[in-house]
């Protein structure tokens, strides 16, 4: 059975000498006897089920503006809405654009054609007379970050504060005031309120890694390198670099085929107070979690493999957990048995995972090290330690 509206449209089509075809929800199409013209009558929009605003509360400074965004559901519903304010002396609204008039509070309401509503409470404070930052100058190493924090006078507000850098290739800054040091040099970060008040922070970016690499190069250029109170010819070493804790300063991975036992040994070298310091590891490097400064090294023996989990801090490796694979395929012909330890105490796998998770920064992942080392030659030192 046709609806009253459909009958009306069919009648209109007939008076125009047209044949009408109803195509479900697509609408009613009236087609003339002569195919030169097509009259399309669209179906009615779906009724709105809900409407939401991108803000339910908002604080502005006097004379500041902000545009609220309304989302009507479902997508097929009419987007026609009406905006109103509870107090036009405090705040006005036009097509979602809110303008702060005077200090106080008011509620902005947006309403669909079928009566669905959403509200935003708006608080208006005085426009700021100044803005200050928690730092007026700062020195960062390459890759380091620092977040500036703004302060406005009591009773004032600026919803919009923009941060810009005089040289984003040296020091970049995001919308939240987080500075990232890119390369050596100086740059100025400027914070600006909606009404033009500014504050500045001078950023000096240093490349501490360059000085560290010079120390590594000097050590590797010596005729002998000391390892556990013994001196071995530097030609017996090979090396590689990695930034274990993501601080922009490289650690030196050293491999010696002569140190300790026939299979060789891997160590981690650092520069501590301007001097080279070698930290003993074991047989191989498993990898590291750069955001967390977690370093994992490996020791193998007759039928077992131990992965040691250490926290790299203050140029030292501090053991906090380990995993042990006991397989003995040659000697005892047993299947692999896993055990987990916190220090020297055995713990469950679940407790080990919890312990590791507690040490890791969210989202950090193991960077595997393939134990590739470069022969300690002048050509490789010049290539990799520059």
Coordinates of C-alpha atoms in Angstrom, one line a residue:
X1 CA 0.0 0.0 0.0
X2 CA 1.3 3.4 -1.0
X3 CA 1.7 6.2 1.6
X4 CA -0.2 9.4 1.4
X5 CA 3.0 11.2 0.4
X6 CA 3.7 8.6 -2.4
X7 CA 0.1 9.0 -3.7
X8 CA 0.6 12.8 -3.8
X9 CA 3.8 12.4 -5.7
X10 CA 2.3 10.0 -8.2
X11 CA -0.6 12.4 -8.7
X12 CA 1.9 15.2 -9.4
X13 CA 3.7 13.0 -11.9
X14 CA 0.4 12.1 -13.7
X15 CA -0.5 15.8 -14.1
X16 CA 2.9 16.3 -15.8
X17 CA 2.2 13.5 -18.1
X18 CA 4.8 11.3 -16.5
X19 CA 5.1 7.7 -15.5
X20 CA 6.3 7.2 -11.9
X21 CA 8.5 4.4 -10.5
X22 CA 9.1 3.9 -6.7
X23 CA 12.5 2.6 -5.9
X24 CA 12.3 1.7 -2.2
X25 CA 14.4 3.9 0.1
X26 CA 16.2 5.5 -2.9
X27 CA 13.2 7.8 -3.5
X28 CA 10.5 8.3 -6.1
X29 CA 11.5 8.9 -9.6
X30 CA 9.0 10.5 -12.1
X31 CA 9.9 9.7 -15.7
X32 CA 8.3 11.7 -18.5
X33 CA 6.8 10.1 -21.6
X34 CA 9.5 11.9 -23.5
X35 CA 12.9 10.9 -22.0
X36 CA 14.4 14.3 -22.2
X37 CA 13.7 15.2 -18.6
X38 CA 13.9 13.2 -15.3
X39 CA 12.3 14.6 -12.1
X40 CA 13.8 13.1 -8.9
X41 CA 12.0 13.4 -5.6
X42 CA 14.4 12.2 -2.8
X43 CA 13.2 10.1 0.1
X44 CA 13.0 11.7 3.5
X45 CA 16.1 11.7 5.8
X46 CA 16.4 9.1 8.6
X47 CA 15.4 10.5 12.0
X48 CA 18.4 11.4 14.2
X49 CA 18.9 8.9 17.1
X50 CA 21.6 11.0 18.9
X51 CA 23.8 14.0 18.7
X52 CA 27.2 14.6 20.4
X53 CA 29.6 17.5 20.8
X54 CA 33.4 17.3 20.7
X55 CA 33.4 19.1 24.1
X56 CA 31.1 18.8 27.1
X57 CA 32.9 21.6 29.0
X58 CA 35.0 24.4 27.8
X59 CA 37.0 27.3 29.4
X60 CA 37.8 30.4 27.3
X61 CA 39.3 33.8 27.9
X62 CA 37.2 36.9 27.4
X63 CA 36.9 37.6 23.6
X64 CA 38.3 34.2 22.7
X65 CA 36.4 32.0 20.2
X66 CA 36.1 28.3 19.7
X67 CA 34.1 26.2 17.2
X68 CA 32.2 23.3 18.6
X69 CA 31.6 20.3 16.4
X70 CA 28.4 18.3 16.4
X71 CA 28.1 14.7 15.2
X72 CA 24.6 13.5 14.4
X73 CA 23.9 9.7 14.2
X74 CA 23.1 7.8 12.1
X75 CA 25.1 9.2 9.1
X76 CA 21.9 9.2 7.0
X77 CA 20.1 11.6 9.5
X78 CA 19.6 15.2 8.7
X79 CA 22.5 17.4 9.7
X80 CA 20.3 20.4 10.2
X81 CA 20.7 21.6 13.8
X82 CA 19.9 24.6 15.9
X83 CA 22.4 26.3 18.3
X84 CA 21.3 28.2 21.4
X85 CA 23.0 29.8 24.5
X86 CA 21.6 30.0 27.9
X87 CA 23.1 33.5 28.4
X88 CA 24.0 35.6 25.4
X89 CA 25.6 38.2 27.7
X90 CA 28.3 35.7 28.7
X91 CA 28.7 33.7 25.4
X92 CA 27.1 33.7 22.0
X93 CA 27.0 30.9 19.4
X94 CA 26.5 30.9 15.6
X95 CA 26.8 27.6 13.6
X96 CA 28.8 26.2 16.5
X97 CA 31.2 29.1 16.8
X98 CA 31.3 30.2 20.4
X99 CA 32.4 33.7 21.3
X100 CA 33.3 34.7 24.9
X101 CA 31.6 38.0 25.8
X102 CA 31.9 38.4 29.5
X103 CA 33.2 36.4 32.5
X104 CA 30.7 33.9 33.9
X105 CA 29.2 30.5 32.8
X106 CA 26.6 29.6 30.2
X107 CA 25.4 26.4 28.5
X108 CA 25.5 25.9 24.7
X109 CA 22.8 23.6 23.4
X110 CA 22.6 22.0 19.9
X111 CA 19.3 20.5 18.8
X112 CA 18.3 18.3 15.9
X113 CA 15.1 18.7 13.9
X114 CA 13.5 15.9 15.9
X115 CA 14.5 17.2 19.3
X116 CA 17.7 15.3 20.2
X117 CA 20.1 17.6 22.1
X118 CA 23.7 17.8 23.4
X119 CA 25.1 20.4 25.7
X120 CA 28.5 22.1 26.5
X121 CA 29.1 24.1 29.7
X122 CA 31.2 27.1 28.9
X123 CA 33.2 29.0 31.5
X124 CA 34.5 32.5 30.6
X125 CA 37.5 34.0 32.5
X126 CA 39.5 37.1 32.0
X127 CA 41.9 37.3 29.0
X128 CA 45.5 36.7 30.2
X129 CA 47.7 39.7 30.7
X130 CA 50.8 37.5 30.4
X131 CA 52.1 33.9 30.1
X132 CA 55.1 32.3 31.7
X133 CA 56.9 29.0 31.1
X134 CA 58.6 26.6 33.6
X135 CA 61.9 27.1 31.7
X136 CA 63.3 30.2 30.0
X137 CA 66.4 28.3 28.8
X138 CA 67.3 24.6 28.6
X139 CA 70.1 22.5 27.3
X140 CA 69.3 19.1 25.7
X141 CA 71.3 16.4 24.1
X142 CA 70.3 15.2 20.6
X143 CA 67.1 12.9 20.8
X144 CA 66.3 14.2 24.3
X145 CA 62.8 15.7 25.0
X146 CA 61.4 18.2 27.5
X147 CA 57.8 19.4 27.9
X148 CA 57.2 23.1 28.7
X149 CA 54.4 23.9 31.1
X150 CA 52.6 27.2 30.8
X151 CA 51.2 29.4 33.7
X152 CA 48.6 32.1 33.3
X153 CA 47.6 34.7 35.9
X154 CA 44.9 33.5 38.4
X155 CA 41.4 34.0 37.1
X156 CA 42.4 34.2 33.4
X157 CA 42.3 31.6 30.6
X158 CA 43.4 31.0 27.1
X159 CA 42.0 27.8 25.6
X160 CA 44.4 28.2 22.6
X161 CA 48.1 28.3 23.3
X162 CA 50.4 27.8 20.3
X163 CA 54.0 26.7 20.4
X164 CA 56.4 27.4 17.6
X165 CA 60.2 26.9 17.1
X166 CA 62.5 29.4 15.4
X167 CA 64.3 26.4 13.9
X168 CA 62.5 23.1 14.0
X169 CA 65.5 21.3 12.4
X170 CA 67.4 22.0 15.7
X171 CA 64.5 21.8 18.2
X172 CA 61.0 20.8 17.2
X173 CA 57.9 21.4 19.4
X174 CA 54.4 20.0 19.3
X175 CA 51.1 21.5 20.2
X176 CA 51.5 20.3 23.8
X177 CA 54.8 22.1 24.3
X178 CA 57.0 18.9 24.0
X179 CA 60.4 19.8 22.7
X180 CA 62.5 17.3 20.8
X181 CA 66.2 18.0 20.3
X182 CA 67.2 17.3 16.7
X183 CA 70.7 18.5 16.0
X184 CA 73.4 20.7 17.6
X185 CA 72.6 24.4 17.7
X186 CA 70.2 26.9 19.3
X187 CA 66.6 27.6 18.8
X188 CA 63.9 29.6 20.5
X189 CA 60.5 28.1 21.5
X190 CA 57.6 30.6 21.7
X191 CA 54.3 30.1 23.5
X192 CA 51.5 32.4 22.4
X193 CA 48.0 32.9 23.9
X194 CA 44.9 33.7 21.9
X195 CA 45.3 37.4 22.6
X196 CA 49.0 37.6 21.6
X197 CA 50.8 37.3 24.9
X198 CA 54.1 35.4 24.5
X199 CA 56.8 33.7 26.5
X200 CA 60.0 32.3 25.2
X201 CA 62.4 29.5 26.0
X202 CA 65.9 29.3 24.5
X203 CA 67.0 25.8 23.7
X204 CA 70.6 24.8 23.3
X205 CA 71.1 21.4 21.7
X206 CA 74.4 19.6 22.2
X207 CA 75.8 16.6 20.5
X208 CA 77.4 14.8 23.4
X209 CA 77.7 11.7 21.3
X210 CA 80.5 13.3 19.1
X211 CA 82.7 13.6 22.2
X212 CA 81.9 10.0 23.3
X213 CA 82.8 8.6 19.8
X214 CA 86.2 10.4 20.0
X215 CA 86.9 8.5 23.3
X216 CA 85.9 5.2 21.7
X217 CA 88.1 5.9 18.7
X218 CA 91.1 6.7 20.9
X219 CA 90.7 3.6 23.0
X220 CA 90.4 1.3 19.9
X221 CA 93.4 3.0 18.4
X222 CA 95.6 1.9 21.3
X223 CA 97.9 -1.1 20.8
X224 CA 96.3 -2.9 23.7
X225 CA 92.9 -2.8 25.5
X226 CA 92.5 -3.9 29.1
X227 CA 89.9 -6.5 29.9
X228 CA 89.4 -7.9 33.4
X229 CA 92.9 -6.9 34.5
X230 CA 94.5 -8.4 31.4
X231 CA 95.7 -6.6 28.3
X232 CA 94.9 -7.9 24.9
X233 CA 96.1 -6.6 21.5
X234 CA 93.5 -4.1 20.1
X235 CA 93.7 -6.0 16.8
X236 CA 92.0 -8.9 18.5
X237 CA 88.8 -6.9 19.2
X238 CA 85.9 -6.0 16.9
X239 CA 83.2 -3.5 17.7
X240 CA 79.7 -2.1 17.0
X241 CA 77.5 0.7 18.4
X242 CA 74.0 1.0 19.9
X243 CA 72.0 3.5 21.9
X244 CA 70.8 1.2 24.7
X245 CA 68.7 3.7 26.5
X246 CA 67.7 6.0 23.7
X247 CA 69.5 9.0 25.2
X248 CA 71.3 10.0 22.0
X249 CA 74.7 8.7 23.3
X250 CA 76.1 5.5 21.8
X251 CA 77.4 2.6 23.8
X252 CA 80.3 0.6 22.4
X253 CA 79.8 -3.1 21.9
X254 CA 83.1 -4.9 22.0
X255 CA 83.9 -8.5 21.1
X256 CA 87.2 -10.2 22.1
X257 CA 88.1 -13.6 20.8
X258 CA 90.9 -13.8 23.3
X259 CA 89.3 -12.7 26.6
X260 CA 88.2 -15.2 29.2
X261 CA 87.7 -18.3 27.2
X262 CA 88.0 -19.8 23.7
X263 CA 84.6 -18.8 22.4
X264 CA 85.3 -15.1 23.1
X265 CA 83.4 -12.5 25.2
X266 CA 81.2 -9.5 24.6
X267 CA 81.4 -6.3 26.6
X268 CA 79.7 -3.0 26.7
X269 CA 81.9 0.1 26.8
X270 CA 80.7 3.6 28.0
X271 CA 82.3 6.9 28.7
X272 CA 82.0 7.8 32.4
X273 CA 83.2 11.2 33.5
X274 CA 85.2 11.5 30.3
X275 CA 86.9 8.2 30.7
X276 CA 86.3 4.9 29.0
X277 CA 84.7 2.1 31.1
X278 CA 84.2 -1.5 30.1
X279 CA 81.3 -3.4 31.5
X280 CA 81.6 -7.1 31.3
X281 CA 78.7 -9.0 29.7
X282 CA 78.8 -12.6 28.6
X283 CA 78.9 -14.6 25.4
X284 CA 76.5 -12.7 23.3
X285 CA 74.1 -9.8 23.2
X286 CA 70.4 -10.7 22.8
X287 CA 69.1 -7.1 22.5
X288 CA 67.8 -4.1 24.3
X289 CA 64.6 -2.1 25.0
X290 CA 65.7 1.4 24.1
X291 CA 62.8 3.4 25.7
X292 CA 63.3 1.5 29.0
X293 CA 67.0 1.1 29.1
X294 CA 66.7 -2.7 29.5
X295 CA 69.7 -4.6 28.2
X296 CA 69.7 -8.4 27.7
X297 CA 72.8 -10.4 27.3
X298 CA 73.3 -14.2 27.0
X299 CA 75.6 -16.8 28.5
X300 CA 75.7 -20.4 27.1
X301 CA 77.1 -23.5 28.7
X302 CA 76.9 -27.3 28.4
X303 CA 73.2 -27.8 27.8
X304 CA 71.9 -24.4 29.0
X305 CA 71.3 -20.8 27.8
X306 CA 70.8 -17.9 30.2
X307 CA 69.4 -14.6 29.1
X308 CA 70.1 -11.9 31.7
X309 CA 67.8 -8.9 32.0
X310 CA 69.6 -5.8 33.3
X311 CA 68.7 -2.2 33.8
X312 CA 71.2 0.1 32.2
X313 CA 71.6 3.2 34.4
X314 CA 74.5 5.4 35.7
X315 CA 76.7 3.6 33.2
X316 CA 76.2 0.2 34.9
X317 CA 74.2 -2.9 34.2
X318 CA 72.0 -4.0 37.1
X319 CA 70.6 -7.5 36.9
X320 CA 66.9 -7.9 37.9
X321 CA 65.8 -11.1 36.2
X322 CA 66.9 -14.0 34.0
X323 CA 65.5 -16.9 32.0
X324 CA 67.2 -20.3 31.8
X325 CA 66.8 -22.8 29.0
X326 CA 68.0 -26.2 30.2
X327 CA 68.0 -28.6 27.3
X328 CA 71.2 -30.8 27.4
X329 CA 70.5 -32.4 24.0
X330 CA 74.0 -33.9 23.8
X331 CA 74.7 -34.8 27.4
X332 CA 71.4 -35.9 28.8
X333 CA 69.0 -36.1 25.9
X334 CA 66.2 -34.2 27.8
X335 CA 63.6 -31.8 26.4
X336 CA 64.0 -28.1 27.0
X337 CA 63.1 -27.0 30.5
X338 CA 62.5 -23.3 31.1
X339 CA 63.0 -21.7 34.5
X340 CA 62.7 -18.0 35.5
X341 CA 64.5 -16.1 38.2
X342 CA 64.3 -12.8 40.0
X343 CA 67.9 -12.2 41.1
X344 CA 68.8 -15.7 42.4
X345 CA 65.2 -16.7 43.3
X346 CA 63.1 -18.9 41.1
X347 CA 59.8 -17.4 40.1
X348 CA 56.9 -18.5 37.8
X349 CA 56.7 -17.5 34.2
X350 CA 53.7 -15.3 35.0
X351 CA 55.6 -13.5 37.7
X352 CA 58.6 -13.0 35.4
X353 CA 56.4 -11.4 32.7
X354 CA 54.8 -9.1 35.4
X355 CA 58.3 -8.1 36.6
X356 CA 59.5 -7.4 33.0
X357 CA 56.3 -5.4 32.2
X358 CA 56.8 -3.3 35.4
X359 CA 60.3 -2.3 34.1
X360 CA 59.2 -1.5 30.5
X361 CA 57.9 1.7 29.2
X362 CA 54.6 1.2 27.5
X363 CA 55.0 0.3 23.8
X364 CA 58.7 -0.5 24.1
X365 CA 59.9 -3.5 22.1
X366 CA 63.0 -5.6 22.1
X367 CA 65.6 -4.5 19.5
X368 CA 67.4 -7.6 18.6
X369 CA 71.2 -7.4 18.1
X370 CA 72.6 -9.8 15.5
X371 CA 76.1 -9.8 17.1
X372 CA 77.6 -8.3 14.0
X373 CA 80.9 -6.7 14.8
X374 CA 83.3 -4.7 12.7
X375 CA 87.0 -5.5 12.5
X376 CA 89.0 -3.0 14.5
X377 CA 90.8 -1.4 11.7
X378 CA 91.6 2.3 11.1
X379 CA 89.2 2.3 8.1
X380 CA 86.3 1.0 10.2
X381 CA 87.1 3.3 13.0
X382 CA 87.0 6.3 10.7
X383 CA 83.8 5.0 9.1
X384 CA 81.7 4.1 12.1
X385 CA 83.2 6.3 14.9
X386 CA 82.7 9.8 13.4

